[in-house]
Amino acid sequence: MAGSVNKVILVGNLGADPEVRRMQSGDPVVNLRIATSESWRDRQSGERREKSEWHSIVIFNEGLAKVAEQYLKKGAKVYLEGALQTRKWTDQNGNERYTTEIVLQKFRGELQMLDSRDDGNQQSQRSTQSSYTDQSGSYGASRDLDDEIPFAPEWR
Amino acid sequence: MAGSVNKVILVGNLGADPEVRRMQSGDPVVNLRIATSESWRDRQSGERREKSEWHSIVIFNEGLAKVAEQYLKKGAKVYLEGALQTRKWTDQNGNERYTTEIVLQKFRGELQMLDSRDDGNQQSQRSTQSSYTDQSGSYGASRDLDDEIPFAPEWR
Amino acid sequence: MAGSVNKVILVGNLGADPEVRRMQSGDPVVNLRIATSESWRDRQSGERREKSEWHSIVIFNEGLAKVAEQYLKKGAKVYLEGALQTRKWTDQNGNERYTTEIVLQKFRGELQMLDSRDDGNQQSQRSTQSSYTDQSGSYGASRDLDDEIPFAPEWR
Amino acid sequence: MAGSVNKVILVGNLGADPEVRRMQSGDPVVNLRIATSESWRDRQSGERREKSEWHSIVIFNEGLAKVAEQYLKKGAKVYLEGALQTRKWTDQNGNERYTTEIVLQKFRGELQMLDSRDDGNQQSQRSTQSSYTDQSGSYGASRDLDDEIPFAPEWR
DNA sequence: TTTT
DNA sequence: TTTT
């Protein structure tokens, strides 16, 4: 079908370190759990209340999967863009189940780390990463394909 | 938590007429099923393939629920903005289940009808609506609250 | 800087046929003018009012530029995703000027045609395109790179 | 017009403290300058390069304007959602000029602070704000209107 | 200059 | 299971 859009935009925090699995090709596939939350003042009691929502993310995009594997840790704040996908599976009792995930496909989706680099919290998060200062920490779906001047077309 | 975003943007088509339920207050709550789809050419066979994804929408926003109830029909194409929400329920066998929906809360979310009005398909969709030409068919979350000049601030 | 997002999402109509220019490489660069509009009821007079906003689009993305060149005509409704860019230029009097455009870079951005194919209006728009039914009319930034099954990972 | 969307999503940093002006009503209108940036590796030289883009924001939304006025400082990182608007003005030489801004209207738009509160950098940013811990720092367009349980509809 |  |  022409004219279809399926897009999710999240800003939230990782509830756990990324889970990494390998494709048959050896490429990483990364699963994230991300929390977003809303707070509001209860009309009755006047108390501040808060509700978290948990999201399951699957990163098939190779470049973004590598970034996630290397740099993201429990607690990290990220900006993330993907597509909704509901998959069907069968539980141990033979019942059909459905799980909805946010998928970052090959050449699609976006992932941005939103923690400041000199944040003490982040320091510990990246303690195993010695060469981090050489990295941009900012990755679009195709940054690895697009290694040239993005904003300087020849004819202008 | 400060600094959290939970947003879904869809452009797709209704798989069925809207389902309308009533809150205790009498306000409508509308459920939609919306399909988005992707097509691609299979690398092996060279054939064009297509895959649809189905989304469950719940509209609590009163203004948007009324619009959906009145104007949307099976097949209609819409632009829609909401938030992801996964709710837990128990099936008839006592098993815990989870369902993920896209929710348009009070004062939040957006719904836009994307079919042209003189589209034959749409004509039939709105055959019961005689006064449609008086309607805008374009509704943000708070259009009913914002009935004044939106782009003419006093001090400019 | 890590952690930056610059994204524009528009649904609107072309005010004119696309303008096509060629890069030195021969690749097309397409300029579009797109209108979005808001309507509201004036609080004072009770009259319905409407205001259009015009947007300048520049498509460097090769795949999307070809789609725009072939399929889009004045009046067509599109979904479009790009990035804001303000460029400086000098007018004939030597004054510095700034123009803000929405740019669809290589491997980035999205363009979707939202008119139904059997829409009479659209028919005329595509009268020169005989083989249109073979085309998807739905194009992401990297559809031409991603010609394989997008939603069937090996390990699942 | 029905079926129109004009949306900008930015994640970036303030280049300066917010500028606050007053409407005739006394309501604040806040102007922000926000930078987003892209980095990439130059294909020729192999060097890492970076380009910043500057955006002008105007916040008419009262709740968000107050948040911006109170909590945002130069350097703060924000998530922001608004609409594009180009306005015409006349410079001192009588020339027509156009300026494109991102506008957060009444009851529309979104603003989220993305800095962690115990970030040293942030500490100084909010040093004049003693009661900050009572504040949520997370505000949607209509949070002040929506002071009730957002995710607990009666009939569920 | 579009669309409704 | 996150964050504030």
XYZ file of C-alpha atoms (C1' of nucleotides) in Angstrom:
632
model
C 0.000 0.000 0.000
C 1.206 3.440 -0.784
C 0.896 6.154 1.794
C 1.517 4.402 5.043
C 3.532 5.547 8.077
C 4.394 3.493 11.167
C 6.612 5.484 13.500
C 7.359 5.495 17.216
C 9.375 8.200 18.938
C 10.553 7.596 22.481
C 12.684 9.456 24.976
C 13.241 7.315 28.029
C 15.643 5.377 30.191
C 16.984 1.846 29.935
C 15.672 -0.411 32.682
C 18.545 -2.839 32.212
C 21.720 -3.304 30.219
C 21.131 -4.166 26.544
C 20.653 -7.840 25.683
C 22.698 -8.890 22.695
C 21.945 -11.851 20.459
C 23.692 -12.826 17.244
C 22.185 -13.391 13.834
C 23.465 -16.395 11.859
C 25.626 -13.866 10.048
C 27.200 -12.805 13.318
C 25.513 -9.402 13.261
C 24.247 -8.269 16.645
C 20.562 -7.952 17.393
C 19.960 -5.887 20.495
C 16.965 -5.883 22.812
C 16.285 -2.929 25.071
C 13.714 -2.249 27.769
C 12.922 1.444 27.957
C 10.732 3.271 30.445
C 8.809 6.427 29.751
C 6.750 8.018 32.466
C 4.058 10.582 33.045
C 3.430 12.495 36.210
C 0.336 14.472 37.145
C -1.404 15.883 40.168
C -4.386 13.844 41.303
C -7.536 15.918 41.231
C -9.004 14.283 44.333
C -6.095 13.979 46.700
C -3.919 16.730 45.282
C -1.003 14.320 45.426
C 1.558 13.991 42.715
C 1.323 10.627 41.013
C 3.443 8.926 38.409
C 3.006 6.066 35.995
C 5.710 4.356 33.992
C 5.254 2.662 30.688
C 7.679 -0.057 29.550
C 8.660 -0.558 25.930
C 10.431 -3.476 24.257
C 12.876 -2.489 21.561
C 14.542 -4.725 18.963
C 17.447 -3.304 16.983
C 18.179 -5.141 13.724
C 19.898 -2.129 12.197
C 23.561 -3.129 12.315
C 25.089 0.254 12.955
C 22.635 1.109 15.687
C 22.918 -2.349 17.247
C 26.671 -1.884 17.582
C 26.204 1.523 19.160
C 23.655 0.133 21.593
C 25.884 -2.802 22.485
C 28.911 -0.622 23.091
C 27.593 2.503 24.728
C 24.235 1.906 26.356
C 23.898 0.791 29.954
C 21.111 0.486 32.493
C 19.817 3.928 33.327
C 20.985 5.626 30.130
C 18.621 8.118 28.568
C 18.010 7.745 24.834
C 16.048 9.204 21.940
C 14.817 6.395 19.726
C 12.800 6.093 16.543
C 11.388 2.848 15.195
C 8.298 1.059 13.914
C 5.614 -0.892 15.726
C 5.497 -4.614 15.087
C 3.301 -7.206 16.740
C 4.468 -10.789 16.482
C 2.582 -13.945 17.271
C 4.056 -16.764 19.320
C 2.911 -19.818 21.193
C 3.413 -20.163 24.918
C 4.292 -23.384 26.754
C 0.597 -24.257 27.058
C 0.031 -23.969 23.351
C -1.796 -20.668 23.620
C -1.361 -18.029 20.967
C 0.211 -14.893 22.307
C 0.987 -11.525 20.782
C 3.851 -9.232 21.684
C 4.239 -5.695 20.413
C 7.740 -4.361 19.949
C 9.414 -1.294 18.533
C 11.709 -2.379 15.751
C 14.700 -0.564 14.264
C 15.172 -2.236 10.888
C 18.122 -2.217 8.555
C 18.720 1.259 7.208
C 15.824 2.583 9.248
C 15.262 4.009 12.684
C 17.345 6.285 14.829
C 19.086 6.124 18.187
C 20.601 9.017 20.087
C 22.284 8.994 23.458
C 21.033 11.891 25.550
C 23.289 11.720 28.587
C 26.036 14.275 28.779
C 29.437 12.696 28.488
C 30.933 14.164 31.620
C 27.967 13.117 33.686
C 29.308 11.173 36.649
C 26.563 8.622 36.260
C 27.492 8.150 32.655
C 31.170 7.872 33.435
C 30.548 4.669 35.284
C 28.253 3.523 32.569
C 31.039 3.705 30.081
C 33.930 2.765 32.260
C 34.923 -0.091 29.966
C 35.044 2.157 26.963
C 38.391 3.854 26.822
C 38.212 5.447 23.397
C 34.823 6.990 23.793
C 35.997 10.521 23.193
C 36.732 9.586 19.590
C 33.165 8.554 19.021
C 30.290 10.782 18.147
C 27.659 8.987 20.158
C 25.149 10.328 17.680
C 23.925 7.937 15.033
C 21.284 8.024 12.387
C 20.143 4.949 10.553
C 22.669 5.355 7.806
C 25.480 7.348 9.296
C 27.850 4.586 8.375
C 26.747 4.821 4.765
C 26.709 8.555 4.583
C 30.287 9.443 5.300
C 30.445 12.596 3.356
C 29.441 16.211 3.667
C 25.713 16.080 4.309
C 24.872 19.738 3.902
C 27.018 21.011 1.058
C 25.534 20.019 -2.316
C 27.733 20.739 -5.301
C 25.474 23.041 -7.226
C 24.666 25.586 -4.569
C 10.068 11.721 35.505
C 11.081 14.749 33.578
C 12.297 14.319 30.062
C 10.202 11.502 28.747
C 8.451 11.170 25.386
C 6.047 8.431 24.297
C 4.695 9.151 20.836
C 3.306 7.100 17.969
C 2.614 8.544 14.529
C 0.582 6.472 12.090
C -0.782 6.993 8.609
C -2.971 4.079 7.677
C -6.421 2.793 6.873
C -9.264 1.614 9.084
C -9.849 -2.110 8.828
C -13.407 -1.760 10.124
C -15.894 0.868 11.228
C -15.062 2.474 14.589
C -16.337 0.716 17.711
C -17.943 3.105 20.146
C -18.354 2.492 23.866
C -19.624 4.924 26.468
C -17.930 6.048 29.647
C -20.105 6.262 32.772
C -20.253 9.979 32.006
C -21.709 9.247 28.589
C -18.595 10.373 26.785
C -17.676 8.183 23.829
C -14.569 6.020 23.842
C -13.677 4.859 20.362
C -11.649 1.840 19.312
C -10.064 1.704 15.879
C -8.125 -0.955 14.023
C -5.645 0.610 11.633
C -3.410 -1.070 9.090
C -0.067 0.209 7.933
C 1.899 -1.691 5.333
C 5.335 -1.999 3.838
C 6.169 -3.282 0.413
C 9.560 -4.337 -0.885
C 11.097 -6.396 -3.632
C 12.315 -9.802 -2.512
C 16.027 -10.190 -3.127
C 15.757 -13.876 -4.028
C 12.674 -14.094 -6.158
C 12.553 -10.528 -7.382
C 8.874 -10.474 -6.544
C 7.146 -7.580 -4.904
C 5.945 -8.488 -1.453
C 3.852 -6.680 1.101
C 3.289 -6.990 4.811
C 0.583 -5.295 6.832
C 0.819 -4.346 10.446
C -2.334 -3.905 12.531
C -2.652 -1.353 15.300
C -5.257 -1.019 18.052
C -6.241 2.535 18.858
C -8.226 3.794 21.853
C -9.530 7.354 21.762
C -10.402 8.805 25.185
C -10.016 12.371 23.961
C -13.620 13.565 23.758
C -13.331 15.843 20.765
C -11.416 13.300 18.735
C -13.715 10.464 19.797
C -16.691 12.391 18.465
C -14.928 13.056 15.181
C -13.999 9.407 14.854
C -17.532 8.284 15.656
C -19.104 10.645 13.146
C -16.760 10.669 10.192
C -14.583 7.581 10.107
C -15.597 4.435 8.290
C -13.914 1.228 7.225
C -11.282 2.012 4.636
C -10.768 5.648 5.631
C -7.193 6.871 5.645
C -6.079 8.797 8.733
C -3.099 10.513 10.292
C -3.018 9.741 13.979
C -0.811 10.625 16.919
C -0.982 8.960 20.320
C 0.984 7.232 23.069
C 1.864 3.574 23.589
C 0.226 1.827 26.490
C 0.420 -1.836 27.453
C -2.307 -3.105 29.729
C -2.471 -6.371 31.614
C -5.557 -8.539 31.644
C -6.516 -12.082 32.503
C -7.894 -14.448 29.914
C -10.627 -17.030 30.516
C -8.038 -19.591 31.618
C -6.629 -17.302 34.245
C -3.499 -16.515 32.257
C -1.977 -13.066 32.394
C -2.012 -11.365 29.033
C -0.662 -8.083 27.785
C -2.096 -5.913 25.041
C -0.372 -2.888 23.594
C -2.549 -0.061 22.313
C -2.102 3.439 21.005
C -3.989 5.788 23.261
C -5.273 9.292 22.529
C -5.802 10.787 25.984
C -7.793 13.789 27.041
C -6.262 16.947 25.611
C -3.590 14.917 23.882
C -3.102 13.212 20.574
C -4.165 14.150 17.096
C -6.408 12.740 14.391
C -6.633 13.910 10.798
C -8.766 12.552 8.011
C -6.706 12.186 4.861
C -9.315 11.239 2.274
C -10.439 13.904 -0.118
C -14.091 14.717 0.301
C -15.141 14.235 -3.284
C -13.520 10.841 -3.364
C -16.230 8.414 -4.413
C -15.158 5.986 -1.782
C -15.443 8.673 0.850
C -18.821 9.867 -0.383
C -20.363 6.613 0.605
C -18.452 6.661 3.836
C -20.168 9.842 4.864
C -23.560 9.353 3.340
C -25.328 9.737 6.677
C -23.690 13.037 7.357
C -25.647 15.750 5.637
C -24.038 18.796 7.175
C -20.506 17.734 6.594
C -19.568 20.769 4.569
C -19.888 22.847 7.728
C -17.302 20.725 9.439
C -13.588 21.129 9.246
C -12.681 17.469 9.407
C -9.374 18.567 10.857
C -8.978 18.266 14.588
C -6.105 18.664 16.977
C -6.310 17.572 20.561
C -7.579 20.908 21.734
C -9.292 22.475 18.781
C -12.425 22.813 20.849
C -10.533 24.754 23.466
C -8.639 26.943 21.092
C -11.357 28.770 19.241
C -9.517 31.934 18.548
C -6.948 33.284 16.175
C -4.043 30.895 16.545
C -1.362 32.813 14.705
C -1.910 36.472 15.503
C -0.363 37.353 18.867
C -1.182 40.808 20.145
C 2.286 42.190 20.499
C 3.619 41.482 17.055
C 27.368 16.853 19.438
C 25.741 13.635 20.431
C 22.062 13.590 21.190
C 20.576 15.922 18.670
C 17.386 15.589 16.626
C 16.217 17.857 13.803
C 13.016 16.521 12.293
C 10.060 18.001 10.416
C 6.894 16.062 9.664
C 4.423 17.526 7.190
C 1.175 16.408 5.641
C 0.108 18.906 3.007
C -0.538 19.657 -0.646
C 1.781 20.738 -3.435
C 1.127 24.293 -4.532
C 2.808 23.677 -7.883
C 4.430 20.911 -9.893
C 7.862 19.869 -8.595
C 10.873 21.838 -9.849
C 13.705 19.588 -10.940
C 17.355 20.611 -11.136
C 20.337 18.402 -11.864
C 23.460 17.901 -9.793
C 26.778 17.812 -11.678
C 26.447 14.055 -11.384
C 23.132 14.155 -13.187
C 21.191 13.233 -10.093
C 17.931 15.106 -9.723
C 17.387 17.619 -6.931
C 13.735 18.426 -6.486
C 12.151 21.519 -4.949
C 8.589 21.402 -3.684
C 6.255 24.031 -2.265
C 3.856 22.478 0.216
C 0.926 24.076 2.003
C -0.376 23.075 5.389
C -3.349 24.874 6.868
C -5.198 25.371 10.111
C -8.814 26.303 10.504
C -10.537 27.584 13.620
C -13.649 29.439 14.674
C -13.039 33.083 15.514
C -14.011 33.827 19.091
C -15.318 37.308 18.279
C -17.188 36.886 15.042
C -17.970 33.212 15.295
C -16.805 32.835 11.700
C -14.678 29.999 10.498
C -11.237 31.194 9.490
C -8.317 29.503 7.830
C -4.606 30.167 7.522
C -2.173 28.427 5.218
C 1.497 27.991 5.859
C 3.893 27.450 2.949
C 6.968 25.246 3.201
C 9.977 24.964 0.885
C 11.286 21.449 0.450
C 14.586 20.359 -1.118
C 15.042 16.676 -1.941
C 18.670 15.570 -2.334
C 17.847 11.955 -1.571
C 18.127 10.293 -4.974
C 15.404 7.719 -4.630
C 12.906 10.186 -3.226
C 13.831 12.827 -5.799
C 13.028 10.374 -8.586
C 9.695 9.528 -6.996
C 8.846 13.204 -6.597
C 9.835 13.953 -10.182
C 7.774 11.113 -11.599
C 4.635 10.987 -9.484
C 3.993 14.308 -7.771
C 1.922 17.051 -9.363
C 0.337 20.288 -8.239
C -2.384 19.525 -5.716
C -1.024 16.146 -4.641
C -1.194 15.360 -0.935
C 1.991 14.011 0.651
C 3.476 12.888 3.948
C 7.025 14.117 4.214
C 9.824 13.902 6.734
C 13.016 15.958 6.609
C 15.338 18.262 8.539
C 15.321 22.024 8.962
C 18.147 23.921 7.333
C 18.625 27.677 7.114
C 20.984 28.887 4.417
C 22.473 32.323 3.978
C 22.530 34.091 0.651
C 23.080 37.582 -0.702
C 20.353 39.390 -2.593
C 20.904 41.693 -5.578
C 21.443 44.669 -3.262
C 24.200 42.909 -1.378
C 22.033 42.259 1.679
C 22.431 39.085 3.629
C 19.326 36.973 3.594
C 18.331 33.717 5.252
C 16.007 31.085 3.906
C 14.769 28.109 5.902
C 14.059 24.905 4.022
C 13.134 21.336 4.816
C 15.831 19.089 3.449
C 15.641 15.380 2.574
C 19.281 14.290 2.526
C 20.874 11.212 1.045
C 19.708 8.120 2.896
C 17.491 10.224 5.124
C 13.974 11.547 5.103
C 10.736 10.046 3.901
C 8.101 10.811 1.289
C 4.699 9.171 0.950
C 1.971 9.873 -1.551
C -1.379 10.078 0.210
C -3.811 10.348 -2.687
C -5.769 7.262 -3.512
C -4.855 5.871 -6.895
C -8.324 5.774 -8.328
C -8.989 9.350 -7.305
C -10.119 11.211 -10.426
C -7.971 14.131 -9.541
C -4.993 11.845 -9.221
C -5.716 10.096 -12.471
C -5.010 13.259 -14.380
C -2.008 13.895 -12.250
C -0.478 10.667 -13.412
C -1.793 10.492 -16.920
C 1.704 10.233 -18.356
C 2.516 7.281 -16.153
C 1.158 4.159 -17.754
C 2.818 1.556 -15.609
C 1.907 3.088 -12.298
C 0.085 0.082 -10.980
C 3.394 -1.745 -10.889
C 4.823 0.859 -8.584
C 4.468 1.006 -4.869
C 4.187 4.756 -4.545
C 5.456 4.309 -1.011
C 9.081 5.089 -0.412
C 11.286 5.333 2.612
C 14.711 6.845 2.561
C 16.421 3.610 1.749
C 13.850 1.435 0.082
C 16.155 1.037 -2.870
C 18.885 -0.276 -0.591
C 16.678 -2.511 1.444
C 15.302 -4.901 -1.139
C 14.833 -7.867 1.041
C 12.404 -9.165 3.599
C 12.240 -6.407 6.170
C 10.339 -8.219 8.897
C 11.603 -11.771 8.900
C 14.900 -12.015 10.798
C 16.662 -15.346 10.546
C 16.861 -16.226 14.185
C 13.248 -15.867 15.099
C -8.241 22.216 5.161
C -8.720 18.812 6.611
C -5.792 16.478 6.692
C -2.865 18.728 7.299
C 0.083 18.267 9.671
C 2.810 20.798 10.486
C 5.133 19.404 13.119
C 8.740 19.974 14.148
C 10.575 17.779 16.633
C 13.900 18.980 18.000
C 16.371 17.711 20.548
C 19.085 20.303 21.062
C 20.737 22.780 23.372
C 19.936 26.401 24.179
C 22.502 28.800 22.776
C 21.506 31.479 25.273
C 19.191 32.075 28.201
C 15.520 32.375 27.210
C 14.275 35.840 26.186
C 10.999 36.718 27.841
C 8.510 39.268 26.530
C 5.044 40.004 27.870
C 1.754 39.927 26.043
C -0.659 42.779 26.768
C -2.361 40.324 29.075
C 0.856 39.899 31.025
C 1.345 36.362 29.801
C 4.941 35.512 28.987
C 6.077 34.832 25.439
C 9.445 33.158 25.366
C 12.009 33.076 22.578
C 14.656 30.387 22.483
C 17.639 29.757 20.235
C 18.340 26.052 19.958
C 21.211 24.304 18.231
C 21.087 20.871 16.713
C 24.164 19.382 15.116
C 25.268 16.620 12.809
C 28.676 15.045 12.703
C 30.113 12.861 9.983
C 33.437 11.657 8.670
C 34.599 13.450 5.535
C 35.057 11.052 2.672
C 38.081 12.884 1.258
C 40.094 13.820 4.305
C 38.835 11.190 6.685
C 38.410 13.917 9.280
C 35.440 14.185 11.559
C 33.401 17.271 10.791
C 30.434 18.859 12.471
C 27.768 21.339 11.435
C 25.324 23.090 13.710
C 21.908 24.276 12.745
C 20.241 27.071 14.717
C 16.505 27.226 15.311
C 14.343 30.107 16.539
C 11.559 29.072 18.878
C 8.575 31.148 20.030
C 6.508 29.841 22.939
C 2.997 31.304 23.165
C 1.700 28.355 25.162
C 1.351 29.803 28.648
C 2.248 26.754 30.672
C 5.283 25.958 28.568
C 6.383 29.597 28.508
C 6.422 29.650 32.294
C 8.432 26.444 32.406
C 10.903 27.827 29.893
C 11.230 31.091 31.772
C 11.813 29.395 35.106
C 13.904 26.359 34.341
C 15.768 26.756 31.070
C 19.222 28.285 30.857
C 21.945 28.558 28.250
C 23.292 25.093 27.527
C 20.211 23.194 28.669
C 19.200 20.247 26.518
C 15.519 20.044 25.575
C 13.029 17.997 23.591
C 10.622 20.326 21.847
C 7.646 19.959 19.558
C 6.044 22.810 17.624
C 4.862 24.023 14.237
C 6.684 25.865 11.455
C 5.616 29.419 10.812
C 7.160 31.921 8.424
C 6.365 35.560 9.096
C 6.943 38.539 6.856
C 8.480 41.739 8.112
C 10.083 44.874 6.713
C 13.677 45.744 7.472
C 14.998 49.286 8.036
C 15.566 49.731 4.304
C 11.980 48.900 3.474
C 12.829 45.440 2.141
C 10.464 42.572 2.718
C 12.008 39.844 4.791
C 10.850 36.426 5.900
C 11.746 34.631 9.093
C 10.872 31.027 9.836
C 10.238 30.083 13.451
C 9.039 27.076 15.386
C 5.934 28.073 17.286
C 4.401 26.453 20.381
C 0.830 27.720 20.372
C -1.743 27.767 23.112
C -2.712 24.230 24.063
C -0.277 22.827 21.533
C 3.337 21.801 21.424
C 5.525 20.104 23.947
C 8.666 20.907 25.902
C 10.742 18.494 27.950
C 13.907 19.152 29.885
C 16.446 16.426 29.185
C 19.222 17.253 31.618
C 19.473 15.146 34.710
C 18.887 17.163 37.833
C 22.043 16.188 39.632
C 24.137 17.054 36.610
C 26.773 19.538 37.821
C 26.188 21.688 34.801
C 22.499 21.714 35.554
C 23.002 22.478 39.197
C 24.386 25.880 38.365
C 21.672 26.385 35.803
C 19.029 26.125 38.449
C 20.806 27.666 41.378
C 18.154 30.379 41.785
C 15.381 27.836 41.924
C 15.067 26.608 45.457
C 11.829 24.713 45.241
C 12.677 22.773 42.136
C 12.314 19.407 43.758
C 8.584 20.022 44.004
C 8.337 20.481 40.290
C 7.991 17.802 37.701
C 10.041 19.457 34.999
C 7.993 17.476 32.515
C 5.248 19.317 30.737
C 2.930 18.576 27.905
C 0.841 21.184 26.203
C -2.061 20.693 28.526
C -0.636 19.307 31.732
C -2.157 22.202 33.624
C -5.578 21.326 32.245
C -5.277 17.634 32.753
C -4.804 17.306 36.468
C -6.356 13.957 36.936
C -5.524 10.324 36.482
C -4.550 10.064 32.829
C -4.434 6.304 32.469
C -7.287 4.935 34.506
C -10.561 5.236 32.595
C -13.658 4.381 34.586
C -14.993 1.582 32.488
C -11.946 -0.581 32.333
C 0.683 28.629 -5.007
C -2.433 23.858 -2.394
C -6.405 21.628 -0.063
C -11.276 21.438 2.312
C 13.388 -2.937 35.415
C 14.512 3.194 34.441
C 14.387 8.196 35.576
C 13.031 12.602 38.381
